[in-house]
XYZ file of N, CA and C in Angstrom:
390
model
N 0.855 -1.178 0.000
C 0.000 0.000 0.000
C 0.898 1.237 0.000
N 0.532 2.235 -0.749
C 1.292 3.467 -0.897
C 0.920 4.444 0.203
N 1.934 4.946 0.931
C 1.699 5.929 1.984
C 2.467 7.189 1.621
N 1.742 8.210 1.237
C 2.366 9.459 0.803
C 2.813 10.319 1.963
N 2.425 9.975 3.166
C 2.799 10.795 4.308
C 1.891 12.005 4.420
N 2.255 12.937 5.260
C 1.396 14.111 5.441
C 1.342 14.961 4.172
N 0.186 15.507 3.957
C -0.011 16.376 2.798
C 0.602 17.730 3.119
N 1.512 18.211 2.267
C 2.118 19.520 2.553
C 1.079 20.627 2.440
N 1.233 21.625 3.270
C 0.312 22.757 3.211
C 0.701 23.648 2.043
N -0.288 24.254 1.453
C -0.052 25.134 0.300
C 0.703 26.375 0.749
N 1.628 26.797 -0.084
C 2.377 28.024 0.189
C 1.427 29.208 0.025
N 1.297 30.007 1.061
C 0.363 31.137 1.034
C 1.007 32.414 0.490
N 2.293 32.365 0.164
C 2.931 33.574 -0.342
C 2.464 33.847 -1.767
N 2.287 35.117 -2.105
C 1.791 35.456 -3.437
C 2.826 35.134 -4.518
N 2.312 34.820 -5.694
C 3.198 34.550 -6.821
C 3.730 35.867 -7.377
N 4.717 35.766 -8.242
C 5.276 36.957 -8.876
C 4.181 37.693 -9.640
N 3.342 36.961 -10.364
C 2.254 37.582 -11.134
C 1.303 38.329 -10.202
N 0.967 37.724 -9.064
C 0.068 38.382 -8.107
C 0.712 39.631 -7.517
N 1.994 39.560 -7.217
C 2.700 40.735 -6.697
C 2.734 41.846 -7.737
N 3.030 41.499 -8.982
C 3.030 42.505 -10.047
C 1.671 43.184 -10.140
N 0.609 42.376 -10.158
C -0.749 42.918 -10.292
C -1.084 43.859 -9.139
N -0.733 43.461 -7.916
C -1.042 44.296 -6.755
C -0.258 45.605 -6.784
N 0.996 45.553 -7.181
C 1.800 46.773 -7.293
C 1.193 47.703 -8.330
N 0.784 47.171 -9.463
C 0.186 48.008 -10.506
C -1.139 48.601 -10.041
N -1.929 47.825 -9.296
C -3.172 48.376 -8.724
C -2.862 49.561 -7.815
N -1.844 49.392 -6.986
C -1.484 50.480 -6.070
C -1.000 51.703 -6.841
N -0.262 51.493 -7.913
C 0.211 52.624 -8.720
C -0.952 53.381 -9.357
N -2.050 52.686 -9.623
C -3.210 53.294 -10.286
C -4.298 53.756 -9.324
N -4.182 53.444 -8.052
C -5.250 53.721 -7.090
C -5.067 55.083 -6.427
N -6.038 55.979 -6.588
C -5.909 57.309 -5.982
C -5.939 57.284 -4.460
N -6.421 56.208 -3.842
C -6.479 56.131 -2.382
C -5.200 55.592 -1.772
N -4.342 55.009 -2.576
C -3.125 54.396 -2.052
C -2.028 55.428 -1.850
N -0.983 55.018 -1.176
C 0.137 55.909 -0.886
C 1.010 56.147 -2.106
N 0.839 55.371 -3.160
C 1.715 55.473 -4.329
C 1.285 56.629 -5.225
N 1.308 57.813 -4.687
C 0.959 58.984 -5.478
C 2.127 59.953 -5.463
N 2.112 60.845 -6.427
C 3.159 61.863 -6.461
C 4.550 61.264 -6.470
N 5.394 61.778 -5.582
C 6.794 61.355 -5.554
C 6.948 59.881 -5.209
N 6.106 59.338 -4.333
C 6.258 57.922 -3.982
C 5.945 57.033 -5.183
N 4.994 57.443 -6.052
C 4.725 56.684 -7.270
C 5.941 56.750 -8.178
N 6.519 57.934 -8.339
C 7.701 58.077 -9.191
C 8.866 57.257 -8.656
N 9.041 57.223 -7.335
C 10.107 56.409 -6.738
C 9.865 54.931 -7.006
N 8.613 54.496 -6.889
C 8.286 53.094 -7.157
C 8.575 52.753 -8.614
N 8.212 53.646 -9.522
C 8.480 53.420 -10.946
C 9.987 53.294 -11.179
N 10.770 54.158 -10.570
C 12.227 54.073 -10.712
C 12.761 52.745 -10.187
N 12.255 52.307 -9.049
C 12.724 51.043 -8.472
C 12.325 49.840 -9.309
N 11.262 49.983 -10.093
C 10.758 48.856 -10.890
C 11.250 48.865 -12.333
N 12.039 49.870 -12.711
C 12.508 49.982 -14.098
C 13.220 48.725 -14.590
N 14.020 48.099 -13.754
C 14.812 46.944 -14.172
C 14.053 45.617 -14.040
N 12.855 45.664 -13.472
C 12.093 44.425 -13.275
C 11.699 43.819 -14.614
N 11.844 42.511 -14.725
C 11.401 41.792 -15.921
C 9.985 41.298 -15.638
N 9.019 42.009 -16.197
C 7.603 41.713 -15.942
C 7.258 40.349 -16.528
N 6.651 39.493 -15.713
C 6.330 38.125 -16.137
C 5.073 38.082 -17.004
N 4.177 39.018 -16.800
C 2.944 39.084 -17.581
C 3.079 40.237 -18.570
N 2.844 39.963 -19.844
C 3.006 40.986 -20.885
C 2.107 42.195 -20.639
N 0.875 41.956 -20.200
C -0.022 43.082 -19.932
C 0.501 43.916 -18.771
N 1.099 43.291 -17.781
C 1.681 44.039 -16.662
C 2.785 44.966 -17.163
N 3.603 44.474 -18.082
C 4.682 45.299 -18.648
C 4.092 46.509 -19.364
N 3.035 46.303 -20.118
C 2.380 47.394 -20.852
C 1.832 48.435 -19.876
N 1.138 47.980 -18.844
C 0.569 48.902 -17.849
C 1.687 49.681 -17.165
N 2.749 48.985 -16.776
C 3.862 49.667 -16.116
C 4.478 50.718 -17.036
N 4.730 50.363 -18.283
C 5.328 51.327 -19.218
C 4.415 52.527 -19.433
N 3.101 52.302 -19.484
C 2.156 53.421 -19.627
C 2.193 54.318 -18.396
N 2.237 53.713 -17.204
C 2.334 54.497 -15.965
C 3.622 55.317 -15.974
N 4.720 54.688 -16.368
C 6.015 55.379 -16.388
C 6.002 56.561 -17.364
N 5.354 56.404 -18.510
C 5.298 57.489 -19.499
C 4.435 58.654 -19.021
N 3.526 58.380 -18.088
C 2.624 59.418 -17.586
C 3.025 59.902 -16.195
N 4.300 59.835 -15.885
C 4.753 60.238 -14.544
C 4.434 61.710 -14.287
N 4.283 62.029 -13.028
C 4.019 63.405 -12.623
C 2.541 63.757 -12.556
N 1.671 62.850 -12.944
C 0.233 63.130 -12.886
C -0.346 62.580 -11.591
N -1.412 63.216 -11.113
C -2.070 62.657 -9.929
C -2.810 61.388 -10.356
N -3.190 60.551 -9.385
C -3.755 59.237 -9.691
C -5.052 59.320 -10.488
N -5.888 60.296 -10.209
C -7.149 60.428 -10.946
C -6.876 60.733 -12.410
N -5.999 61.672 -12.667
C -5.620 62.022 -14.038
C -4.923 60.833 -14.715
N -4.065 60.154 -13.970
C -3.361 58.990 -14.497
C -4.358 57.933 -14.960
N -5.336 57.615 -14.133
C -6.342 56.604 -14.488
C -7.111 57.009 -15.728
N -7.383 58.291 -15.850
C -8.124 58.782 -17.015
C -7.293 58.646 -18.293
N -5.986 58.824 -18.190
C -5.127 58.848 -19.371
C -4.484 57.509 -19.725
N -4.455 56.558 -18.799
C -3.774 55.287 -19.061
C -4.317 54.522 -20.271
N -5.640 54.362 -20.423
C -6.112 53.616 -21.594
C -5.666 54.245 -22.922
N -5.709 55.557 -23.022
C -5.273 56.233 -24.251
C -3.772 56.056 -24.451
N -2.991 56.122 -23.375
C -1.547 55.940 -23.480
C -1.215 54.536 -23.975
N -1.867 53.529 -23.418
C -1.618 52.149 -23.859
C -2.022 51.971 -25.323
N -3.100 52.610 -25.733
C -3.523 52.540 -27.135
C -2.481 53.190 -28.036
N -1.953 54.344 -27.628
C -0.898 55.000 -28.411
C 0.351 54.119 -28.509
N 0.565 53.296 -27.497
C 1.709 52.383 -27.495
C 1.427 51.133 -28.346
N 0.188 51.014 -28.841
C -0.177 49.881 -29.691
C -0.904 48.764 -28.969
N -1.403 49.040 -27.758
C -2.064 48.006 -26.957
C -3.431 48.494 -26.471
N -4.444 48.454 -27.348
C -5.760 48.970 -26.960
C -6.584 48.010 -26.094
N -6.153 46.761 -25.959
C -6.990 45.752 -25.306
C -6.575 45.396 -23.881
N -6.028 46.339 -23.160
C -5.658 46.103 -21.758
C -6.939 46.007 -20.931
N -6.974 45.079 -20.005
C -8.129 44.905 -19.115
C -7.992 45.834 -17.917
N -8.358 47.093 -18.108
C -8.132 48.122 -17.089
C -8.892 47.863 -15.802
N -10.029 47.155 -15.868
C -10.787 46.888 -14.643
C -9.943 46.122 -13.623
N -8.976 45.343 -14.102
C -8.070 44.615 -13.194
C -7.233 45.585 -12.365
N -6.776 46.655 -12.975
C -5.868 47.600 -12.321
C -6.610 48.714 -11.608
N -7.848 48.964 -12.017
C -8.639 50.012 -11.398
C -9.591 49.445 -10.352
N -9.570 48.123 -10.153
C -10.456 47.489 -9.181
C -10.160 48.032 -7.802
N -11.199 48.340 -7.102
C -11.066 48.895 -5.760
C -10.987 47.759 -4.759
N -10.047 47.861 -3.857
C -9.937 46.889 -2.771
C -10.571 47.489 -1.534
N -11.197 46.648 -0.729
C -11.815 47.124 0.514
C -10.740 47.665 1.448
N -11.069 48.721 2.138
C -10.124 49.311 3.095
C -9.946 48.393 4.282
N -8.727 48.267 4.766
C -8.497 47.446 5.946
C -9.181 48.055 7.159
N -9.867 47.214 7.935
C -10.555 47.747 9.105
C -10.099 47.089 10.392
N -9.251 46.076 10.288
C -8.774 45.423 11.502
C -7.387 45.912 11.836
N -6.999 45.713 13.085
C -5.692 46.193 13.521
C -4.556 45.464 12.810
N -4.735 44.182 12.504
C -3.708 43.405 11.833
C -3.718 43.583 10.327
N -4.514 44.486 9.826
C -4.680 44.655 8.386
C -3.411 45.107 7.693
N -2.539 45.814 8.387
C -1.310 46.303 7.761
C -0.481 45.147 7.223
N -0.472 44.038 7.954
C 0.251 42.860 7.504
C -0.433 42.251 6.282
N -1.765 42.259 6.263
C -2.524 41.695 5.149
C -2.557 42.627 3.941
N -2.306 43.894 4.139
C -2.317 44.894 3.076
C -1.007 45.671 3.134
N 0.070 45.048 2.663
C 1.380 45.698 2.775
C 1.475 46.956 1.917
N 2.417 47.820 2.292
C 2.619 49.049 1.534
C 3.438 48.760 0.271
N 3.616 49.771 -0.544
C 4.313 49.633 -1.818
C 5.741 49.122 -1.637
N 6.471 49.683 -0.686
C 7.862 49.266 -0.465
C 7.952 47.788 -0.128
N 7.043 47.324 0.717
C 7.029 45.913 1.102
C 6.738 45.036 -0.107
N 5.769 45.433 -0.926
C 5.432 44.648 -2.117
C 6.599 44.598 -3.102
N 7.269 45.731 -3.295
C 8.417 45.756 -4.210
C 9.525 44.856 -3.666
N 9.765 44.901 -2.363
C 10.788 44.036 -1.763
C 10.428 42.561 -1.950
N 9.157 42.218 -1.761
C 8.719 40.829 -1.964
C 8.861 40.418 -3.426
N 8.520 41.329 -4.337
C 8.641 41.030 -5.760
C 10.099 40.781 -6.124
N 10.985 41.619 -5.627
C 12.413 41.449 -5.919
C 12.946 40.149 -5.339
N 12.523 39.811 -4.142
C 12.972 38.565 -3.532
C 12.448 37.364 -4.322
N 11.173 37.404 -4.692
C 10.591 36.299 -5.457
C 11.223 36.187 -6.841
N 11.593 37.328 -7.426
C 12.193 37.356 -8.758
C 13.707 37.166 -8.702
N 14.236 37.150 -7.481
C 15.679 37.058 -7.259
C 16.410 38.230 -7.900
N 15.818 39.423 -7.756
C 16.420 40.651 -8.266
C 17.140 41.344 -7.115
N 18.253 41.995 -7.381
C 18.958 42.700 -6.310
C 18.153 43.895 -5.817
N 18.276 44.183 -4.550
C 17.615 45.360 -3.968
C 18.364 46.606 -4.414
N 17.623 47.714 -4.492
C 18.295 48.966 -4.872
C 18.276 49.940 -3.731
C-alpha cells in the first residue's frame, strides 16, 4: 500500500504575477500611498524588473510614461496611453479594481505598503535590492 505521508500545506505567499498585479493596482489607485513622488520612486525602483505578464509590462510602461500626474488624471489617461503604445486591449478593470479598506488592527500585515510589495517582488524574482 502506498503511503504518501502528510499532505504539505499550500504556500500562502503570493506569486510573482500576483505581486506585479497588486503593485500596478497600487500605482493606479488614488487612495493608495503610491501617489506623487512615492509613485515616481516606485516606478524608478521597478525599471529593471522583468515583468512576467506581458499586460503588466504594458501597464507599467504606460504608468512610467505618464509620470508626474495625480492618480485620478493617471487613471483617465492610461487607456489612451496604452492605445498609443499599440495596446488597446488592456483589461483596465483589473488595475482600477477597488480593494476594501483594511478595518482590523492586523490589516497592515494583510495589506502591505508599496515598499514591502516591491521588496517581496524582488525577492521572489531574485532581483537585487536597490
